[in-house]
Coordinates of C-alpha atoms in Angstrom, one line a residue:
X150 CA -9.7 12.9 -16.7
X151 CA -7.4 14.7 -14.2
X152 CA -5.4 12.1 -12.3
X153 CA -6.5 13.2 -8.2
X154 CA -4.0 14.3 -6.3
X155 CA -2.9 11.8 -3.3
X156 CA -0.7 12.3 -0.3
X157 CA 0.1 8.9 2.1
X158 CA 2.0 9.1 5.2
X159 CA 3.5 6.1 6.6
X160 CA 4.0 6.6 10.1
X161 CA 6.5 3.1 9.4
X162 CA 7.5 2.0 13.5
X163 CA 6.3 5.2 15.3
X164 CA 4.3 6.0 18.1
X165 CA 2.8 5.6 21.0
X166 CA -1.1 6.0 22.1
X167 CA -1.0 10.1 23.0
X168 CA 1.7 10.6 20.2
X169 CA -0.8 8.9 18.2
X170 CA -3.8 11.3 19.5
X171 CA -1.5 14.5 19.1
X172 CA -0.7 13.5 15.2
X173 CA -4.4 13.2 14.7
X174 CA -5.9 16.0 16.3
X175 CA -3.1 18.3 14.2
X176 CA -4.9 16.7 11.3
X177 CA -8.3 17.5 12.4
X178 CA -7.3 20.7 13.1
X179 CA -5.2 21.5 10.0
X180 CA -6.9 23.6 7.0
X181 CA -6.6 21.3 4.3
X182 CA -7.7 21.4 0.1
X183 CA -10.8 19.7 -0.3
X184 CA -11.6 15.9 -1.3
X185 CA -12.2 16.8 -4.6
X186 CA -8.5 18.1 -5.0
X187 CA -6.9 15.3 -3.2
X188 CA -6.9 12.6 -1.6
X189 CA -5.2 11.7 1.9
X190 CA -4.0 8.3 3.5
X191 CA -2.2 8.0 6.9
X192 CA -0.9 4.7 7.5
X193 CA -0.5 3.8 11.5
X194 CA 1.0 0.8 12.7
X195 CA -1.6 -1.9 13.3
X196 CA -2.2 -1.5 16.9
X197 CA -3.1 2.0 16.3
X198 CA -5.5 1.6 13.2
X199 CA -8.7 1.3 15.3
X200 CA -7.7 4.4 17.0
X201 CA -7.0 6.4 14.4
X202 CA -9.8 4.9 12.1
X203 CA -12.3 6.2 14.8
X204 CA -10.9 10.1 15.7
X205 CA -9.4 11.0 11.9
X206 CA -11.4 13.1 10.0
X207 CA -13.8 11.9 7.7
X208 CA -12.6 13.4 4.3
X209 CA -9.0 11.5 5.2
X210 CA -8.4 8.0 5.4
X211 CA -6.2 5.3 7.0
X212 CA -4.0 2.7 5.4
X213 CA -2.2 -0.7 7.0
X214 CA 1.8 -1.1 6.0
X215 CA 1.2 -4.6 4.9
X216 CA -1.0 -7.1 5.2
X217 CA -0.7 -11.1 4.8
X218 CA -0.3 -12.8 1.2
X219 CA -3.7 -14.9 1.7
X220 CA -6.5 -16.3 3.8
X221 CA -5.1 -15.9 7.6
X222 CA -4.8 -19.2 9.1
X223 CA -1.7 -20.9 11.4
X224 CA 0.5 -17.6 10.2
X225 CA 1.5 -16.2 13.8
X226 CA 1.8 -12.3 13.6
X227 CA 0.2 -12.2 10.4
X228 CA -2.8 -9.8 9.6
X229 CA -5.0 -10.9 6.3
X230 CA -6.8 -8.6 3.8
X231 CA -9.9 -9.9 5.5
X232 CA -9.1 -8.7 9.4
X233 CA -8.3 -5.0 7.5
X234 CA -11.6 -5.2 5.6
X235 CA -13.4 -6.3 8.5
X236 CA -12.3 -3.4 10.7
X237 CA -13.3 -0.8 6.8
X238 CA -9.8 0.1 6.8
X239 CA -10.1 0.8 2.9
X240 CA -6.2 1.3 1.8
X241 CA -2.7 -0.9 2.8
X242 CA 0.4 0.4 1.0
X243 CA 2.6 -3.4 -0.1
X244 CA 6.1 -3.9 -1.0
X245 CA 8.2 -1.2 0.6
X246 CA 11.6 -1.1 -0.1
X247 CA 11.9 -1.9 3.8
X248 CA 10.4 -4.9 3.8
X249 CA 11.7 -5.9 0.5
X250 CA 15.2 -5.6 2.0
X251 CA 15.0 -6.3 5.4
X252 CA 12.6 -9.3 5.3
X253 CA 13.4 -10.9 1.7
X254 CA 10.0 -10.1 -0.2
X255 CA 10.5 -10.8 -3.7
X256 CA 9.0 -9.1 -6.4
X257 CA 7.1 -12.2 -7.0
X258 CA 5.6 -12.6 -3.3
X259 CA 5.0 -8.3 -3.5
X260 CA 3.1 -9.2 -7.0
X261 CA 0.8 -11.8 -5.3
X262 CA 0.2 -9.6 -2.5
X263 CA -1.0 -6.8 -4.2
X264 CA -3.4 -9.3 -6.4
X265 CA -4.5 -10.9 -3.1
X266 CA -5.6 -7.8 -1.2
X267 CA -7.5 -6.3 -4.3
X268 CA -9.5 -9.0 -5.0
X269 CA -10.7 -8.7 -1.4
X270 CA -11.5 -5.0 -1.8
X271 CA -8.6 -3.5 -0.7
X272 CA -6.8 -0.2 -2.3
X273 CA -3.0 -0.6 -2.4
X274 CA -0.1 1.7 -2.9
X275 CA 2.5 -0.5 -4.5
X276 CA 6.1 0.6 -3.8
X277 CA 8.7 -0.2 -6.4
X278 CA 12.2 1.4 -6.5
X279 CA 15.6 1.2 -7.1
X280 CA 18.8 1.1 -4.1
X281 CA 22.3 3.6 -5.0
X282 CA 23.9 1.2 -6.3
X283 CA 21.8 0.1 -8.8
X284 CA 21.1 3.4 -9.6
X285 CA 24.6 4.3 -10.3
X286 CA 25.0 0.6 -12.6
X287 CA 22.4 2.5 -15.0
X288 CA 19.8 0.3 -14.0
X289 CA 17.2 2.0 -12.6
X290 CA 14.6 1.3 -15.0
X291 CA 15.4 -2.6 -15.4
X292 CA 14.3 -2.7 -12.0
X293 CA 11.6 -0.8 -11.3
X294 CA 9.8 -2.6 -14.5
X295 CA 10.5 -5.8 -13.2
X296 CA 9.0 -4.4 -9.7
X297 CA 5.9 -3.2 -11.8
X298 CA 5.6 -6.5 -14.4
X299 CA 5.1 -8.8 -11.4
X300 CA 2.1 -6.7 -10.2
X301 CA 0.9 -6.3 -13.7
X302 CA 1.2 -10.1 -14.8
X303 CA -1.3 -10.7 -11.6
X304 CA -3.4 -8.0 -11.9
X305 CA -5.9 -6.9 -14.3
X306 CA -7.7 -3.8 -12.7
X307 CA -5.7 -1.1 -12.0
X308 CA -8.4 1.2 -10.6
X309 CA -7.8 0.6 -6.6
X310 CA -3.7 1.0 -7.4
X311 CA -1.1 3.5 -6.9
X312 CA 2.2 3.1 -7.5
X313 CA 4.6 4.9 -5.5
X314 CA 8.0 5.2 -6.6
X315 CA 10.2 5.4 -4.0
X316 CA 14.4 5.4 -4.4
X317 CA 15.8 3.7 -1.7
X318 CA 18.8 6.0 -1.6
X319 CA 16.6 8.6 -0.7
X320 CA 14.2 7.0 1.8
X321 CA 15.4 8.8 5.3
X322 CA 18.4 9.9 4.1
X323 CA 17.9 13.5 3.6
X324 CA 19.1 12.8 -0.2
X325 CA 15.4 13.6 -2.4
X326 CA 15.8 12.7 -6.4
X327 CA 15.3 15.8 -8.2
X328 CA 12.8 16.7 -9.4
X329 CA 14.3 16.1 -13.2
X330 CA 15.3 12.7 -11.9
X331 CA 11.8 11.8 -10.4
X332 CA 9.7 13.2 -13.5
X333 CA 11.8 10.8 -15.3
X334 CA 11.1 7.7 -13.5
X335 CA 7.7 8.6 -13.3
X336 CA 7.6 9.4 -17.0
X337 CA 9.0 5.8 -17.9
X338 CA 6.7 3.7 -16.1
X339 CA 4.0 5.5 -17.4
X340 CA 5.2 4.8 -20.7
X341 CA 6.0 1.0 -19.4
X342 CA 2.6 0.6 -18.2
X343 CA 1.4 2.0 -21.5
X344 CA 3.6 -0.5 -23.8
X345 CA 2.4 -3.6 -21.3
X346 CA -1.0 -2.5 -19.5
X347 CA -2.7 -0.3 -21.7
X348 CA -2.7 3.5 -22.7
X349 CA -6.2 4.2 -20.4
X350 CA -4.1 2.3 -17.3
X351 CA -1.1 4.5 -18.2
X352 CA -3.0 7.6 -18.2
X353 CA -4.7 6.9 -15.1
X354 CA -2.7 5.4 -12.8
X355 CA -1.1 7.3 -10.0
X356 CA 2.1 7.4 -9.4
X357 CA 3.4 9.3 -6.6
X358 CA 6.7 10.0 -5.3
X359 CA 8.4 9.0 -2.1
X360 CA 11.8 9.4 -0.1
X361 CA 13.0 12.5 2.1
X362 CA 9.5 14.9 1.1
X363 CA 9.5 17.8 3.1
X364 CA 7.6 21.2 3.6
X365 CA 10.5 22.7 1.4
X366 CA 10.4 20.4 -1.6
X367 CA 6.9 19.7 -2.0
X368 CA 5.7 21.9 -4.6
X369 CA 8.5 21.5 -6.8
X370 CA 8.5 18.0 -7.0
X371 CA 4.7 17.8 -7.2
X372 CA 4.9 20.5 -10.0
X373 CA 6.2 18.0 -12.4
X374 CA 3.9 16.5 -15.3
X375 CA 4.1 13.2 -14.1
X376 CA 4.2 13.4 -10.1
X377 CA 0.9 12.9 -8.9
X378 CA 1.6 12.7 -5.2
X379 CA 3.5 11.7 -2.4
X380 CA 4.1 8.5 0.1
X381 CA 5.9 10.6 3.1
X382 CA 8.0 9.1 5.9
X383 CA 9.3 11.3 8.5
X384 CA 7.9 14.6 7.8
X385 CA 4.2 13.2 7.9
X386 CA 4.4 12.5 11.6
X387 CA 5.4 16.4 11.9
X388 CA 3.2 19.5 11.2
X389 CA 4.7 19.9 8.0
X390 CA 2.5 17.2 6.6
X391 CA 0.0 19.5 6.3
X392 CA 2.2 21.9 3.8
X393 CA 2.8 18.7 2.1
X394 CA -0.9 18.1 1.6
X395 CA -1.4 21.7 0.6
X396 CA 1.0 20.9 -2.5
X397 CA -1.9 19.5 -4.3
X398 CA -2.7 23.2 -5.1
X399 CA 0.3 23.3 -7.6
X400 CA -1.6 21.1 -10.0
X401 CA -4.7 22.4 -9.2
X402 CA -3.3 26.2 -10.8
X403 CA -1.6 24.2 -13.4

């Protein structure tokens, strides 16, 4: 079966009530592929997920950008899996490169967050990724498998995950991996998950691409064999969002 198509964008620290409103009625408004080509996920801060939850249109959805390891309890400014269940928020995207550097989470503490908010019903996008200069030491791949091992050594249903691989060298930079180079990260954890999950997980599993996607490099970088998508930053609190949505056709002629 055809892996779906799927387009998040994470609206990260943005917004404020009528920017909020104007994002979502450009949305509404926007002439966009159907459901059955692919699938979209804007993710608001929390204080606007009720908001947007109630005005978005029905055949897109809405995503939290983290949620708490367990149970909620005495963890001030916490939000559990539970609360985002409670309000039918269906998706929350965990471990982006963000908060892996600028709050500490381990790939350990990402891995039991991921296994947490699934087994309360969630969806998650799981970011892994590697920074420049880890990149440039050769080892790209050592880390991004030992991003995707602690998910996979919690987790034994991969059918509410996708992974979104996201260099950290090209997250709001303006640099974008190539398509060439993001084929081939793509194209390796597909085979790790093969070698360690299984070949139906491998063949399944999403894995989208993230950092610096605009309206201009889109289709390119979706063209490739083992893109299936994008997490956006920036360019999905613009109009452009929509030509990024509309990149789904590329694999739909393919």
């Amino acid at each position: 079966m055809a892996r779906k198509f799927f387009v998040g964008g994470n609206w990260k620290c943005n917004g404020t009530a009528e920017e909020v409103k104007k994002i979502v009625n450009t949305l509404n408004d926007a002439q966009a592929p159907s459901q059955d080509v692919v699938e979209v996920v804007v993710s608001p801060p929390y204080v606007f997920l009720p908001l947007v939850k109630s005005t978005l249109r029905s055949d897109f959805h809405v995503a939290a950008q983290n949620c708490w390891v367990k149970k909620g309890g005495a963890f001030t400014g916490e939000v559990s899996a539970e609360m985002l269940v409670n309000l039918d928020i269906p998706w929350v995207i965990l471990g982006h490169s963000e908060r892996r550097a600028l709050l500490n989470e381990s790939n350990e503490f990402v891995g039991d967050k991921v296994a947490y908010a699934l087994a309360q019903g969630l969806k998650v996008i799981a970011c892994v990724g590697e920074t420049l200069e880890q990149r440039e030491a050769g080892s790209t791949m050592d880390v991004v498998a030992a991003q995707t091992k602690a998910i996979a050594d919690r987790v034994s249903n991969w059918s509410n995950v996708v992974i979104a691989y996201e260099p950290v060298w090209a997250i709001g930079t303006g640099k974008v991996a190539s398509p060439a180079q993001a084929q081939e990260v793509h194209d390796e954890l597909r085979k790790w998950l093969a070698k360690n999950v299984s070949d139906d997980v491998a063949a399944t599993t999403r894995i989208i691409y993230g950092g610096s996607v605009n309206g201009g490099n889109c289709k390119e970088l979706g063209g490739q064999a083992d893109v299936d998508g994008f997490l956006v930053g920036g360019a999905s609190l613009k109009p452009e969002f929509i030509d990024i949505i509309k990149a789904a056709e590329v694999k739909k002629s393919a």
